[in-house]
Structure formats: structure tokens, C-alpha cells
Amino acid sequence: MNPRVILSTAIIGLGLIIAAVPQNTTRPYKVDASQLLVEIKNGQQFINPEEVADMLVQNDPSIQLIDVRNPDEFNSFSLPGAINIPLESILLKDFEDILNQDTKTNVFYSNGTLQANEAWMLTRQIGFKNNYVLMGGLNYWVESIANPQKPSNSSANEELARYNFRLAAGSALGTGSSEGISTETKTNTSPLTPAIPKIEKKKKKPVAGGCS
Amino acid sequence: MGPLAPNEIITENTNLFLAFIVGIGFGFILEQAGFSSSRKLAGVFYGYDMVVLKVFFTGAITAMLGLLFFSLFGWIDLDLVYVNETYLYSAIVGGVIMGLGFILGGFCPGTSFCGAAIGKIDAMLFVVGLFIGVLIFQEGYPLWEGLFKAEYMGTPRVSESLGLSYGLFALMLIVVAVGMFWVAEWAEKKFPREEY
Amino acid sequence: MAEETLQLRKTRYLNPYIAGVILGLVLLAANYFSGRGLGASGAIKSTIVATVKTIAPSHANSAPFYKEELEKHPGNPLNSWLVFQMLGVLVGGFLSGVISRRLTFKVEHSPKISSKRRLIFATLGGILFGFGSQLGRGCTSGSALSGMAVLSLGGFISMMAIFGSGFMFAYFFRKNWI
């Protein structure tokens, strides 16, 4: 058989396969399962609410809160300065610049920790770094930071100090009131549709090519 | 997971070393295919030797299929593979000038280096011409800068522009190429040349 | 008999379809290793930019093209991927010439024209191709071949423009070739 016939048969065959299968748009896992398991077991994705509150009070520009709940929930209540990336949009390319970067610390939060943790696992598997989960989620945040329980007078000084910090942080962040998110009447302290901050592109790009 | 260099799996120096190795492969195969001969190359325009068309399309299709299958198997991230930019007017005008250069000189840049490497004096002068041409472009840059930068369209793939899937367009291209292979064989029989 | 086989070996080239597949694999390797295609004219550009930068630094700093170029690609222009690749092409072409015994200094031309005419046309063609490749952002390898492999629209336009114009002008220069 002549090479032309062999080649033509081969490329038409391969072409039919490639036309029939859907294009591979899935992004590869960069972190393997065992490494992920180690990270989960250590709970190293969690960040303490006090730490977050402290950074917010200090207006630390390196922290970026990311609300992974749906937009309705986000609009009715969100933490100051948070942006909304619902869980189902977490893998969209549009958000890659925000989610995969070296300069900022991203903190995912949801009502509990479930959704935020899912967001973290997904982004971690495709190799994104500097993403964390707010420990205890919004529920714990409201309990501890927004409406701290006054410890009994017999408590240790340490505990009193923590209470005072939470009280101060809560009022500084404008969430310190008797109303919790459970009542859904909370005044929104952050702008309703906060602008997504322009972040310098850190994404890997094709280096160069062609003859240019 | 490829591509290796943009994914920082290999260092910049390794990348340059691989460029050299890839270049050896490129030069070797061009010469083996007969691309060091201007009369063989120019044959495509008169129908007596369609080797350019056959090698060119087979090469492009092999690489295209390779990339698609690599992507399918998760071996390469196509987003990190360079896609040439499209500037409509300069691509057309530049292409027309290159076509004229091709029929006058009988080489294109890659093949002329190849011809020069095995001692073709016409190829060496073509290379000298290339340097002059590039220098003219660079020195007179302000004169054609407007044309050079007009109608920027980003880096679209043809499949996207036509609204087809990557794979379907690939299949269409393959069918067209196979058709051309048959036409090429026919042309070589119709316009035969003796040994040249 | 021995001479006849030698003669045969001298002119015989690889089957174009097999050569095409190997060329495709080389291009695929370039994409896999470096995320880019092959190229030729870019190496010439880098070489000229480097030369101008060395022998006429003031010109390189003032002329618009070099300024843009040096801003886009800081560092030594000779340290570019394509320069190394083109050095490889010279070596690869030479090796192939050695293996297939095609190493000879000669001017290849149609018996109908003189060597001098062939050389003048080769230089003219080179000048036009060099200019066109810069305007079109890449030559047959960088724009048309590599561009087609990634289905770049620009690559297809380049390919059609180059071959279309080649066919268009072919008639006027037929004496040079056939």
C-alpha cells in the first residue's frame, strides 16, 4: 500500500475520533489525592475568625474575603469587603486571576464550613494556592465576633481579653449588634455589588511564539 | 503535564537546549524531504512537484491531531500553547509579499537555511536577502507601523471564528487535505518534469 | 552498478507523507516542550536586533522598532528560543546532507536561465520574503505551519495569502523554473 493511502486512512480515522469526543476542557489535578488528604487531616486550610477579624480591623490589604454562597444570600448579608463567587462558578476561568495568585490571602466563607471547604478543595486540586476557609463559617462568626457571649466574671483574664477583642472587632466591622444573620434584617455593611478588585495578572501565559 | 517550559517543569536553559534539538530535527527532516532544493519547492506552483503541499499539510495535521489527543489525555494544557495573533491586514499584505518572494527566490526562510547548510549558493544569497529585507522593515518601521498594527483580532482559532468545535474543524481540515493529496498526485502526473 | 546506486541515493528524498508525519512530530515536540511552534524569520529579527544593539546602541535606543522590540523582549535578543532552534536547523540540514551525500557547493537553476540570473532572483526573493515575514508576523514555518497546527486564524490567513500569491505570480516567472 502506498504511504498516501495509509496516511489518509489514519488521519481520517483519528479525525473522526477527535470530532466525536468532546473537547477536553477539564482542568488537570495538580495536587494528588494523598497530598490533599494530608492537608485536610491537618486542617491547614482553616483560618481562625479572630485572625480574619484582626486583619479586617487593621485594613490589611492582603486579605480577600470570598463569599461562596449564592448571590441572594450574598446580597442580604455579607462580610465587609467580601466578593461573591458562588460555588458553582468557582471553576470559571474569569475568576482564575483572583483565585490563583501569590499576593493575597483568599478566605472562603459560607454559612457553615461545608460549601467553603468544597470551594477550597476544588481550587486546591487544580493547584491554586493561598486559599483558606473561614473556620466555623458565618454562623460561628456571628456568634463569636458579631455577638460575643460575655464570659462569667470568674473567667480567666485571657478569656475576658478575647471577649473584649471580639466586641471591639464586632463594632469596628459594623456587625456588632444584637441582630444576627438569622433574622436576615442585618444592614449590609459592604457595598451591595462590590467591585471585583483589579488584580495584576499572575496567571501563566503562553511565553511567546510564532516568529515574533 | 505539558507544555513543559510554561509550566516551569524545565528551566529556561533546558528549554533553549531543547530548541536546539528540535531545530536539528526540523532541519534534518526538511532536508530529507527535499526542501533544500528550490526547484523542488517551486514545483508546487507549477504542479510538477507537489512535495511542499504534501509535507506541509501532513505536518500541520499531524501536529494538530497530536495536540488534540495530548489534550484529551490530559498531557498538555492547550491554554498554555501559543496561538498566533491575528492582525488581518498585515497578515494578508505580508503573505502576498512573501508569496512573491517565494516564487522569485524559490525558498522560504526555514528551507533557505537548510539549503545553505548543504552548500546551495542560491540559498545562501536568499538568506542574505532575508537579512536585508528584515533590516529594511525595521529601519522603515514608522512607515508601515499603521498597517502592521491595523485590525487586531486577538488570538482566535478558526474553529471559534466559524462557531465549530475544535475537533469538528480538525476533521474538516483533514478531509480537505486528503482531497488535496489526491489532486497533488494527479497534478504530478499531468505536469511531469524530468529530473531536475 | 555501484555508481548507479550512488547516483540514486544522491537524489532520492524521503517519501513526502512520511517526512510530513515526522515534521509534524517535531512540531508537536516543540509545542510540548516549549508551548510554541517552529519558526525561522524570528531568529533573523533577533540577530539583527542584537547586532544593532551592539554596534549602534544609540540607534537602537532611538529608532522606534528597536525601542519597542527591546521593551517587549528585555535581555539579550540572541538568547531567544528561535535563534537556538535555527542553529539546530543548520546542524540538522548539514547532517542530513552528509548522510544522504548531498553536500556540494552549487547554484541550482533551470537550464533555461543563467546562474547569475538565479542568484539575483534568489536575493530579491529573500529581500521580499524577509520584509513580508516581518509585516505578516512570521513566515511559512512560524505563521503558516505552526499557526495551522493550533488552528490559529492568523496562521490560515498567512498560509492562504502566501500560497495564493505564489500561484498568482507563478505565471510571470515560469521561465525561471520550468
Coordinates of C-alpha atoms in Angstrom, one line a residue:
Chain A
M1 CA 0.0 0.0 0.0
N2 CA 1.3 3.4 -0.7
P3 CA 2.0 5.8 2.1
R4 CA -0.6 8.3 0.9
V5 CA -3.4 5.8 1.3
I6 CA -2.1 4.7 4.7
L7 CA -1.7 8.2 5.9
S8 CA -5.1 9.3 4.6
T9 CA -6.8 6.4 6.3
A10 CA -5.0 7.0 9.6
I11 CA -5.7 10.8 9.8
I12 CA -9.3 10.4 8.7
G13 CA -9.8 7.8 11.4
L14 CA -8.2 9.9 14.1
G15 CA -10.1 12.9 12.8
L16 CA -13.4 11.1 13.2
I17 CA -12.4 10.2 16.8
I18 CA -11.4 13.7 17.7
A19 CA -14.5 15.2 16.1
A20 CA -16.7 12.7 18.0
V21 CA -15.3 13.1 21.5
P22 CA -16.0 16.3 23.4
Q23 CA -13.1 18.7 23.8
N24 CA -11.2 18.2 27.0
T25 CA -12.0 21.3 29.0
T26 CA -11.4 19.8 32.4
R27 CA -8.5 21.1 34.2
P28 CA -6.0 18.7 35.4
Y29 CA -5.5 17.9 39.0
K30 CA -2.2 19.4 40.1
V31 CA -2.3 18.1 43.7
D32 CA -2.7 14.4 44.1
A33 CA -5.2 12.8 46.4
S34 CA -2.8 11.7 49.1
Q35 CA -1.3 15.2 49.4
L36 CA -4.7 16.6 49.6
L37 CA -5.6 14.1 52.3
V38 CA -2.6 15.2 54.4
E39 CA -3.7 18.8 54.1
I40 CA -7.2 18.0 55.0
K41 CA -6.2 15.9 58.0
N42 CA -4.0 18.7 59.3
G43 CA -6.9 21.1 58.7
Q44 CA -4.4 23.6 57.4
Q45 CA -7.0 25.2 55.1
F46 CA -8.8 26.7 58.1
I47 CA -8.2 30.2 59.2
N48 CA -9.4 31.4 62.6
P49 CA -12.2 34.0 62.6
E50 CA -10.3 36.1 65.1
E51 CA -7.3 36.3 62.8
V52 CA -9.6 37.3 59.9
A53 CA -11.3 39.9 62.1
D54 CA -8.0 41.3 63.2
M55 CA -6.8 41.6 59.6
L56 CA -10.1 43.3 58.6
V57 CA -9.9 45.8 61.5
Q58 CA -6.4 46.7 60.5
N59 CA -7.5 47.1 56.9
D60 CA -4.9 44.6 55.9
P61 CA -4.9 44.8 52.0
S62 CA -3.6 41.3 51.7
I63 CA -6.9 39.6 52.7
Q64 CA -9.7 38.9 50.3
L65 CA -12.9 37.5 51.6
I66 CA -14.8 35.4 49.1
D67 CA -18.4 34.6 49.7
V68 CA -19.2 31.3 48.0
R69 CA -22.9 31.3 48.8
N70 CA -25.5 32.2 46.1
P71 CA -25.9 35.9 45.1
D72 CA -29.2 36.3 47.0
E73 CA -27.6 35.3 50.3
F74 CA -24.6 37.4 49.5
N75 CA -26.8 40.5 48.9
S76 CA -28.8 40.1 52.0
F77 CA -25.7 39.8 54.2
S78 CA -22.0 39.6 53.6
L79 CA -18.8 40.4 55.5
P80 CA -17.1 43.7 54.8
G81 CA -15.1 43.8 51.6
A82 CA -16.2 40.4 50.5
I83 CA -16.7 39.5 46.9
N84 CA -19.2 36.9 45.7
I85 CA -18.0 33.9 43.8
P86 CA -20.8 31.3 44.1
L87 CA -19.6 27.7 44.5
E88 CA -21.0 26.7 41.1
S89 CA -18.9 29.4 39.4
I90 CA -15.7 28.6 41.2
L91 CA -14.0 26.9 38.3
L92 CA -14.8 29.6 35.7
K93 CA -11.8 31.0 34.0
D94 CA -12.9 34.5 34.8
F95 CA -12.1 34.0 38.5
E96 CA -8.8 32.3 38.0
D97 CA -6.9 35.6 38.3
I98 CA -8.5 36.1 41.7
L99 CA -8.3 32.5 43.0
N100 CA -4.8 31.6 41.8
Q101 CA -2.4 34.3 42.9
D102 CA 0.6 34.8 45.2
T103 CA -0.1 38.2 46.6
K104 CA -3.3 37.9 48.5
T105 CA -4.8 35.6 51.1
N106 CA -8.2 34.4 50.0
V107 CA -10.7 33.4 52.7
F108 CA -13.7 31.4 51.5
Y109 CA -16.8 31.5 53.7
S110 CA -20.3 30.2 53.6
N111 CA -22.9 29.8 56.3
G112 CA -21.3 26.7 57.8
T113 CA -18.0 25.5 56.5
L114 CA -19.3 22.9 54.1
Q115 CA -19.5 25.0 50.9
A116 CA -16.4 27.0 51.7
N117 CA -14.5 23.8 52.2
E118 CA -15.8 22.4 48.9
A119 CA -14.6 25.5 47.2
W120 CA -11.2 25.2 48.8
M121 CA -10.9 21.5 47.8
L122 CA -11.8 22.2 44.2
T123 CA -9.4 25.1 43.8
R124 CA -6.7 23.2 45.7
Q125 CA -6.9 20.2 43.4
I126 CA -6.2 22.3 40.3
G127 CA -3.2 23.7 42.0
F128 CA -4.4 27.1 43.3
K129 CA -2.6 28.5 46.3
N130 CA -3.3 30.9 49.2
N131 CA -6.9 30.0 49.6
Y132 CA -8.3 29.4 53.1
V133 CA -11.6 28.6 54.7
L134 CA -13.1 30.7 57.5
M135 CA -13.3 28.3 60.4
G136 CA -16.9 27.8 61.6
G137 CA -18.3 29.9 58.8
L138 CA -20.7 32.8 59.1
N139 CA -22.7 31.1 61.9
Y140 CA -19.7 30.9 64.1
W141 CA -18.6 34.4 63.0
V142 CA -21.9 35.9 64.1
E143 CA -21.8 34.0 67.4
S144 CA -18.2 34.9 68.2
I145 CA -17.3 38.1 66.6
A146 CA -20.6 39.9 66.0
N147 CA -22.4 38.8 69.2
P148 CA -19.8 37.5 71.6
Q149 CA -21.1 35.9 74.8
K150 CA -19.8 37.7 77.8
P151 CA -17.9 35.3 79.9
S152 CA -18.7 34.9 83.5
N153 CA -16.9 37.1 85.9
S154 CA -15.0 34.2 87.2
S155 CA -13.3 33.6 83.8
A156 CA -9.7 33.8 83.2
N157 CA -8.2 37.2 82.1
E158 CA -7.4 35.6 78.8
E159 CA -11.0 34.9 78.1
L160 CA -12.0 38.4 79.1
A161 CA -9.4 39.8 76.7
R162 CA -10.7 37.7 73.9
Y163 CA -14.2 38.9 74.6
N164 CA -13.1 42.5 74.6
F165 CA -11.3 42.0 71.3
R166 CA -14.3 40.4 69.7
L167 CA -16.5 43.2 71.0
A168 CA -14.2 45.8 69.6
A169 CA -13.8 44.0 66.3
G170 CA -17.5 43.4 66.0
S171 CA -18.3 47.1 66.4
A172 CA -15.4 48.2 64.2
L173 CA -16.7 45.9 61.5
G174 CA -20.2 47.1 61.9
T175 CA -21.6 43.7 62.6
G176 CA -21.8 44.0 66.3
S177 CA -25.4 44.2 67.1
S178 CA -28.0 42.1 68.7
E179 CA -29.3 41.1 65.3
G180 CA -27.7 38.1 63.8
I181 CA -27.9 36.9 60.3
S182 CA -30.5 34.5 61.3
T183 CA -33.0 37.4 61.3
E184 CA -31.9 38.4 57.8
T185 CA -32.6 42.1 58.8
K186 CA -28.9 42.9 59.1
T187 CA -27.8 46.1 57.4
N188 CA -25.4 45.3 54.8
T189 CA -22.1 46.9 55.7
S190 CA -20.4 46.2 52.4
P191 CA -21.5 47.7 49.1
L192 CA -24.2 45.7 47.5
T193 CA -22.2 44.8 44.5
P194 CA -18.6 45.3 45.4
A195 CA -16.3 45.8 42.5
I196 CA -14.1 42.9 41.9
P197 CA -10.7 44.2 42.6
K198 CA -8.3 44.5 39.7
I199 CA -5.5 42.2 40.4
E200 CA -2.4 42.1 38.5
K201 CA -2.3 39.1 36.3
K202 CA -0.2 36.4 37.8
K203 CA -1.6 33.7 35.6
K204 CA 0.8 31.7 33.5
K205 CA 0.6 32.7 29.9
P206 CA 2.0 31.2 26.7
V207 CA 5.5 32.6 26.7
A208 CA 5.9 33.6 23.2
G209 CA 5.7 32.1 19.8
G210 CA 5.4 32.4 16.1
C211 CA 8.1 34.5 14.7
S212 CA 7.6 37.5 16.9
Chain B
M1 CA 1.8 17.9 32.1
G2 CA 2.9 19.9 29.2
P3 CA 3.9 22.3 27.8
L4 CA 6.9 21.8 29.9
A5 CA 8.5 25.3 29.8
P6 CA 5.5 27.4 30.5
N7 CA 4.6 25.1 33.4
E8 CA 8.0 25.6 34.8
I9 CA 8.8 21.9 34.7
I10 CA 12.0 22.6 32.9
T11 CA 14.3 25.5 33.3
E12 CA 14.9 28.3 30.7
N13 CA 18.3 26.9 29.8
T14 CA 16.9 23.4 29.2
N15 CA 14.2 25.0 27.1
L16 CA 16.9 26.7 24.9
F17 CA 18.8 23.4 24.7
L18 CA 15.6 21.6 23.6
A19 CA 15.1 24.4 21.0
F20 CA 18.5 23.4 19.5
I21 CA 17.5 19.7 19.5
V22 CA 14.1 20.5 18.0
G23 CA 15.9 22.6 15.4
I24 CA 18.1 19.7 14.4
G25 CA 15.1 17.6 13.9
F26 CA 13.4 20.4 11.9
G27 CA 16.4 21.0 9.7
F28 CA 17.1 17.3 9.2
I29 CA 13.6 16.5 8.1
L30 CA 13.3 19.5 5.8
E31 CA 16.4 18.4 4.0
Q32 CA 15.4 14.7 3.9
A33 CA 12.1 15.8 2.3
G34 CA 14.0 17.7 -0.4
F35 CA 13.2 21.2 0.9
S36 CA 16.8 22.2 0.3
S37 CA 16.1 22.3 -3.4
S38 CA 14.5 25.4 -4.8
R39 CA 13.4 23.7 -7.9
K40 CA 11.6 21.1 -5.9
L41 CA 9.9 23.8 -3.7
A42 CA 8.9 26.0 -6.6
G43 CA 7.3 22.9 -8.2
V44 CA 4.2 23.3 -6.1
F45 CA 3.3 26.5 -8.1
Y46 CA 3.6 24.7 -11.5
G47 CA 2.3 21.3 -10.5
Y48 CA 5.3 19.3 -11.4
D49 CA 6.3 18.6 -7.8
M50 CA 3.8 18.9 -5.0
V51 CA 6.1 17.9 -2.2
V52 CA 5.7 21.2 -0.4
L53 CA 1.9 20.8 -0.2
K54 CA 2.1 17.2 0.9
V55 CA 4.7 17.7 3.6
F56 CA 3.2 21.0 4.8
F57 CA -0.3 19.7 5.2
T58 CA 0.8 16.3 6.6
G59 CA 3.0 18.1 9.1
A60 CA 0.4 20.6 10.2
I61 CA -2.3 17.9 10.5
T62 CA 0.0 15.5 12.4
A63 CA 0.8 18.2 14.9
M64 CA -2.8 19.4 15.2
L65 CA -4.0 15.8 15.9
G66 CA -1.2 15.3 18.3
L67 CA -2.1 18.4 20.3
L68 CA -5.8 17.4 20.4
F69 CA -5.0 13.9 21.6
F70 CA -2.5 15.1 24.1
S71 CA -5.1 17.5 25.4
L72 CA -7.7 14.7 25.5
F73 CA -5.3 12.5 27.6
G74 CA -4.5 15.4 29.9
W75 CA -0.9 15.6 28.8
I76 CA -0.9 19.1 27.6
D77 CA -2.8 22.3 28.6
L78 CA -3.7 23.9 25.3
D79 CA -4.3 27.2 27.0
L80 CA -0.6 27.5 27.6
V81 CA 0.3 26.8 23.9
Y82 CA 0.9 29.9 21.9
V83 CA -1.7 30.8 19.4
N84 CA -0.5 33.2 16.8
E85 CA -2.0 36.7 16.9
T86 CA -4.2 37.7 14.1
Y87 CA -3.8 41.2 12.5
L88 CA -5.9 40.9 9.5
Y89 CA -4.4 43.4 7.0
S90 CA -0.7 42.8 7.8
A91 CA -1.3 39.1 7.6
I92 CA -2.7 39.4 4.1
V93 CA -0.3 42.0 2.7
G94 CA 2.7 40.3 4.4
G95 CA 1.5 37.0 3.0
V96 CA 1.2 38.3 -0.5
I97 CA 4.7 39.8 -0.4
M98 CA 6.0 36.5 1.0
G99 CA 4.3 34.6 -1.9
L100 CA 6.0 36.9 -4.4
G101 CA 9.3 36.4 -2.6
F102 CA 8.7 32.6 -2.7
I103 CA 8.2 32.5 -6.5
L104 CA 11.2 34.8 -7.1
G105 CA 13.6 33.2 -4.7
G106 CA 12.4 29.6 -4.6
F107 CA 12.8 29.3 -0.9
C108 CA 11.1 30.3 2.4
P109 CA 13.3 31.3 5.4
G110 CA 13.4 27.8 7.0
T111 CA 14.2 26.0 3.8
S112 CA 16.8 28.5 2.7
F113 CA 18.8 27.9 5.9
C114 CA 18.5 24.2 5.1
G115 CA 19.7 24.7 1.5
A116 CA 22.6 26.9 2.7
A117 CA 23.6 24.2 5.2
I118 CA 24.3 21.8 2.3
G119 CA 26.1 24.3 0.2
K120 CA 23.4 25.7 -2.1
I121 CA 24.8 29.1 -3.1
D122 CA 21.4 30.4 -4.2
A123 CA 20.1 29.5 -0.8
M124 CA 22.9 31.5 0.9
L125 CA 22.1 34.5 -1.2
F126 CA 18.4 34.1 -0.3
V127 CA 19.5 34.2 3.4
V128 CA 21.4 37.4 2.7
G129 CA 18.3 38.8 1.1
L130 CA 16.3 37.8 4.2
F131 CA 18.6 39.8 6.4
I132 CA 18.3 42.8 4.1
G133 CA 14.5 42.5 3.9
V134 CA 14.2 42.3 7.7
L135 CA 16.5 45.3 8.2
I136 CA 14.5 47.3 5.7
F137 CA 11.4 46.6 7.6
Q138 CA 12.9 47.5 10.9
E139 CA 14.5 50.7 9.7
G140 CA 11.4 51.9 7.9
Y141 CA 9.2 50.8 10.7
P142 CA 7.3 54.1 11.2
L143 CA 6.2 54.0 7.5
W144 CA 4.3 50.7 7.9
E145 CA 3.6 50.7 11.6
G146 CA -0.1 51.7 11.0
L147 CA -0.6 48.7 8.6
F148 CA 1.4 46.4 10.9
K149 CA -1.0 47.1 13.8
A150 CA -4.3 47.5 12.0
E151 CA -7.3 45.2 12.6
Y152 CA -6.1 43.4 15.6
M153 CA -8.4 40.5 16.2
G154 CA -6.8 38.8 19.2
T155 CA -5.8 35.2 19.0
P156 CA -8.9 33.4 17.6
R157 CA -8.8 29.9 16.5
V158 CA -10.5 29.3 13.1
S159 CA -12.9 26.8 14.7
E160 CA -14.1 29.6 17.1
S161 CA -14.5 32.1 14.3
L162 CA -16.7 29.6 12.5
G163 CA -18.5 28.6 15.6
L164 CA -17.5 24.9 15.2
S165 CA -15.9 22.6 17.8
Y166 CA -12.2 22.3 17.7
G167 CA -12.5 18.6 16.8
L168 CA -15.0 19.0 14.0
F169 CA -13.0 21.7 12.3
A170 CA -9.9 19.4 12.6
L171 CA -11.8 16.7 10.8
M172 CA -12.9 19.1 8.0
L173 CA -9.3 20.2 7.6
I174 CA -8.2 16.6 7.3
V175 CA -10.8 15.8 4.6
V176 CA -9.7 18.9 2.6
A177 CA -6.1 17.9 3.0
V178 CA -6.7 14.3 1.9
G179 CA -8.6 15.7 -1.2
M180 CA -5.5 17.9 -1.9
F181 CA -3.2 14.9 -1.7
W182 CA -5.1 13.2 -4.5
V183 CA -5.1 16.4 -6.6
A184 CA -1.4 16.7 -6.0
E185 CA -0.7 13.2 -7.3
W186 CA -2.9 13.9 -10.3
A187 CA -1.0 17.2 -10.9
E188 CA 2.3 15.5 -10.8
K189 CA 1.2 13.1 -13.5
K190 CA -0.3 15.8 -15.6
F191 CA 2.7 18.2 -15.5
P192 CA 5.6 15.9 -15.4
R193 CA 9.2 17.2 -15.3
E194 CA 12.3 15.2 -15.9
E195 CA 15.0 15.0 -13.3
Y196 CA 15.9 18.5 -12.1
Chain C
M1 CA 26.3 -0.8 -10.7
A2 CA 27.8 0.7 -7.6
E3 CA 27.9 4.1 -9.2
E4 CA 24.3 3.7 -10.2
T5 CA 23.1 3.1 -6.7
L6 CA 25.2 6.0 -5.5
Q7 CA 23.5 8.2 -8.1
L8 CA 20.1 7.0 -6.9
R9 CA 20.9 7.7 -3.3
K10 CA 22.0 11.2 -4.1
T11 CA 18.7 12.3 -5.5
R12 CA 16.3 10.2 -3.6
Y13 CA 14.3 12.0 -1.0
L14 CA 12.2 10.7 1.8
N15 CA 8.6 9.9 0.9
P16 CA 6.7 13.3 1.4
Y17 CA 4.0 11.8 3.6
I18 CA 6.4 10.1 5.9
A19 CA 8.5 13.2 6.0
G20 CA 5.3 15.2 6.8
V21 CA 4.4 13.0 9.7
I22 CA 8.0 13.3 11.2
L23 CA 7.8 17.1 10.7
G24 CA 4.5 17.1 12.5
L25 CA 6.1 15.2 15.4
V26 CA 8.9 17.7 15.6
L27 CA 6.4 20.5 15.7
L28 CA 4.4 18.6 18.3
A29 CA 7.6 18.2 20.4
A30 CA 8.2 22.0 20.1
N31 CA 4.7 22.6 21.4
Y32 CA 5.0 20.0 24.2
F33 CA 8.4 21.2 25.4
S34 CA 8.0 24.9 25.0
G35 CA 4.4 25.7 24.3
R36 CA 5.2 27.2 20.9
G37 CA 5.7 26.3 17.3
L38 CA 8.7 26.3 14.9
G39 CA 9.9 29.5 13.3
A40 CA 12.6 30.9 11.1
S41 CA 12.3 34.6 10.4
G42 CA 12.1 35.5 14.1
A43 CA 15.6 34.3 14.5
I44 CA 16.8 36.7 11.8
K45 CA 15.0 39.5 13.6
S46 CA 16.6 38.7 16.9
T47 CA 20.0 38.5 15.3
I48 CA 19.6 41.9 13.6
V49 CA 18.3 43.5 16.8
A50 CA 21.2 42.1 18.7
T51 CA 23.7 43.3 16.1
V52 CA 22.2 46.8 16.0
K53 CA 22.2 46.9 19.8
T54 CA 25.9 46.1 19.9
I55 CA 27.3 48.2 17.0
A56 CA 24.9 51.2 17.2
P57 CA 23.5 51.3 20.7
S58 CA 22.3 54.9 20.3
H59 CA 20.3 54.0 17.1
A60 CA 18.8 51.0 19.0
N61 CA 17.7 53.4 21.7
S62 CA 16.1 55.9 19.4
A63 CA 14.7 54.1 16.4
P64 CA 11.1 53.1 17.1
F65 CA 11.3 49.5 16.1
Y66 CA 14.2 48.6 18.3
K67 CA 12.8 50.5 21.2
E68 CA 9.6 48.5 21.0
E69 CA 11.4 45.3 20.5
L70 CA 13.8 45.8 23.4
E71 CA 10.9 46.7 25.6
K72 CA 9.0 43.6 24.6
H73 CA 11.9 41.3 25.0
P74 CA 14.4 42.6 27.5
G75 CA 17.7 40.8 27.8
N76 CA 20.0 39.6 25.1
P77 CA 18.0 39.1 21.9
L78 CA 20.3 36.4 20.8
N79 CA 19.2 34.4 23.8
S80 CA 15.9 33.6 22.1
W81 CA 14.3 30.3 21.5
L82 CA 14.2 30.7 17.8
V83 CA 17.9 31.6 17.5
F84 CA 18.8 28.3 19.1
Q85 CA 16.3 26.5 17.0
M86 CA 17.7 28.0 13.8
L87 CA 21.2 27.0 14.8
G88 CA 19.8 23.5 15.1
V89 CA 18.3 23.7 11.7
L90 CA 21.7 24.5 10.2
V91 CA 23.2 21.5 12.0
G92 CA 20.3 19.2 11.2
G93 CA 20.3 20.2 7.5
F94 CA 24.0 19.6 7.3
L95 CA 23.8 16.2 9.0
S96 CA 21.1 15.2 6.6
G97 CA 23.3 16.4 3.7
V98 CA 26.1 14.3 5.0
I99 CA 24.0 11.2 5.4
S100 CA 22.3 11.4 2.0
R101 CA 25.5 12.7 0.3
R102 CA 24.1 15.9 -0.9
L103 CA 26.9 18.2 0.2
T104 CA 28.0 20.2 -2.8
F105 CA 28.6 23.9 -3.5
K106 CA 26.3 24.7 -6.4
V107 CA 23.8 27.1 -7.8
E108 CA 20.6 25.2 -8.6
H109 CA 18.7 26.6 -11.5
S110 CA 16.6 25.7 -14.5
P111 CA 18.8 25.0 -17.6
K112 CA 17.0 27.9 -19.3
I113 CA 18.5 30.6 -17.1
S114 CA 22.0 31.6 -16.1
S115 CA 23.5 31.2 -12.6
K116 CA 23.7 34.9 -12.4
R117 CA 20.1 35.4 -13.0
R118 CA 19.2 32.7 -10.5
L119 CA 21.3 34.4 -7.9
I120 CA 19.8 37.9 -8.5
F121 CA 16.3 36.4 -8.2
A122 CA 17.2 34.5 -5.1
T123 CA 18.5 37.7 -3.4
L124 CA 15.4 39.6 -4.5
G125 CA 13.2 36.9 -3.3
G126 CA 15.0 36.8 0.0
I127 CA 14.5 40.6 0.5
L128 CA 10.8 40.4 -0.2
F129 CA 10.3 37.3 1.9
G130 CA 12.3 38.9 4.8
F131 CA 10.2 42.0 4.6
G132 CA 6.9 40.2 4.2
S133 CA 7.7 37.9 7.1
Q134 CA 8.1 40.8 9.4
L135 CA 4.9 42.5 8.3
G136 CA 3.0 39.2 8.5
R137 CA 4.5 38.3 11.9
G138 CA 6.1 35.1 10.8
C139 CA 7.0 33.1 7.7
T140 CA 5.8 29.8 6.3
S141 CA 7.1 27.9 9.4
G142 CA 6.3 30.3 12.2
S143 CA 2.9 31.6 11.0
A144 CA 1.5 29.3 8.4
L145 CA 2.7 25.8 9.6
S146 CA 2.8 26.4 13.3
G147 CA -0.3 28.6 13.2
M148 CA -2.3 25.9 11.3
A149 CA -1.3 23.3 13.8
V150 CA -3.0 25.3 16.6
L151 CA -5.8 26.3 14.2
S152 CA -4.9 30.0 14.5
L153 CA -7.0 32.2 12.2
G154 CA -3.9 34.3 11.5
G155 CA -2.0 31.2 10.5
F156 CA -4.7 30.2 8.0
I157 CA -4.8 33.7 6.5
S158 CA -1.0 33.7 6.2
M159 CA -1.0 30.3 4.6
M160 CA -3.6 31.2 2.0
A161 CA -2.0 34.6 1.3
I162 CA 1.5 33.1 0.8
F163 CA 0.4 30.2 -1.5
G164 CA -2.4 32.2 -3.2
S165 CA 0.1 35.0 -4.1
G166 CA 2.6 32.4 -5.2
F167 CA 0.2 30.8 -7.6
M168 CA -0.9 34.3 -8.8
F169 CA 2.7 35.4 -9.7
A170 CA 3.9 31.9 -10.8
Y171 CA 2.9 32.5 -14.4
F172 CA 5.1 35.6 -14.8
F173 CA 8.2 33.8 -13.6
R174 CA 7.7 30.4 -15.2
K175 CA 10.8 30.8 -17.2
N176 CA 12.9 30.7 -14.1
W177 CA 11.6 27.3 -13.0
I178 CA 10.2 25.2 -15.9

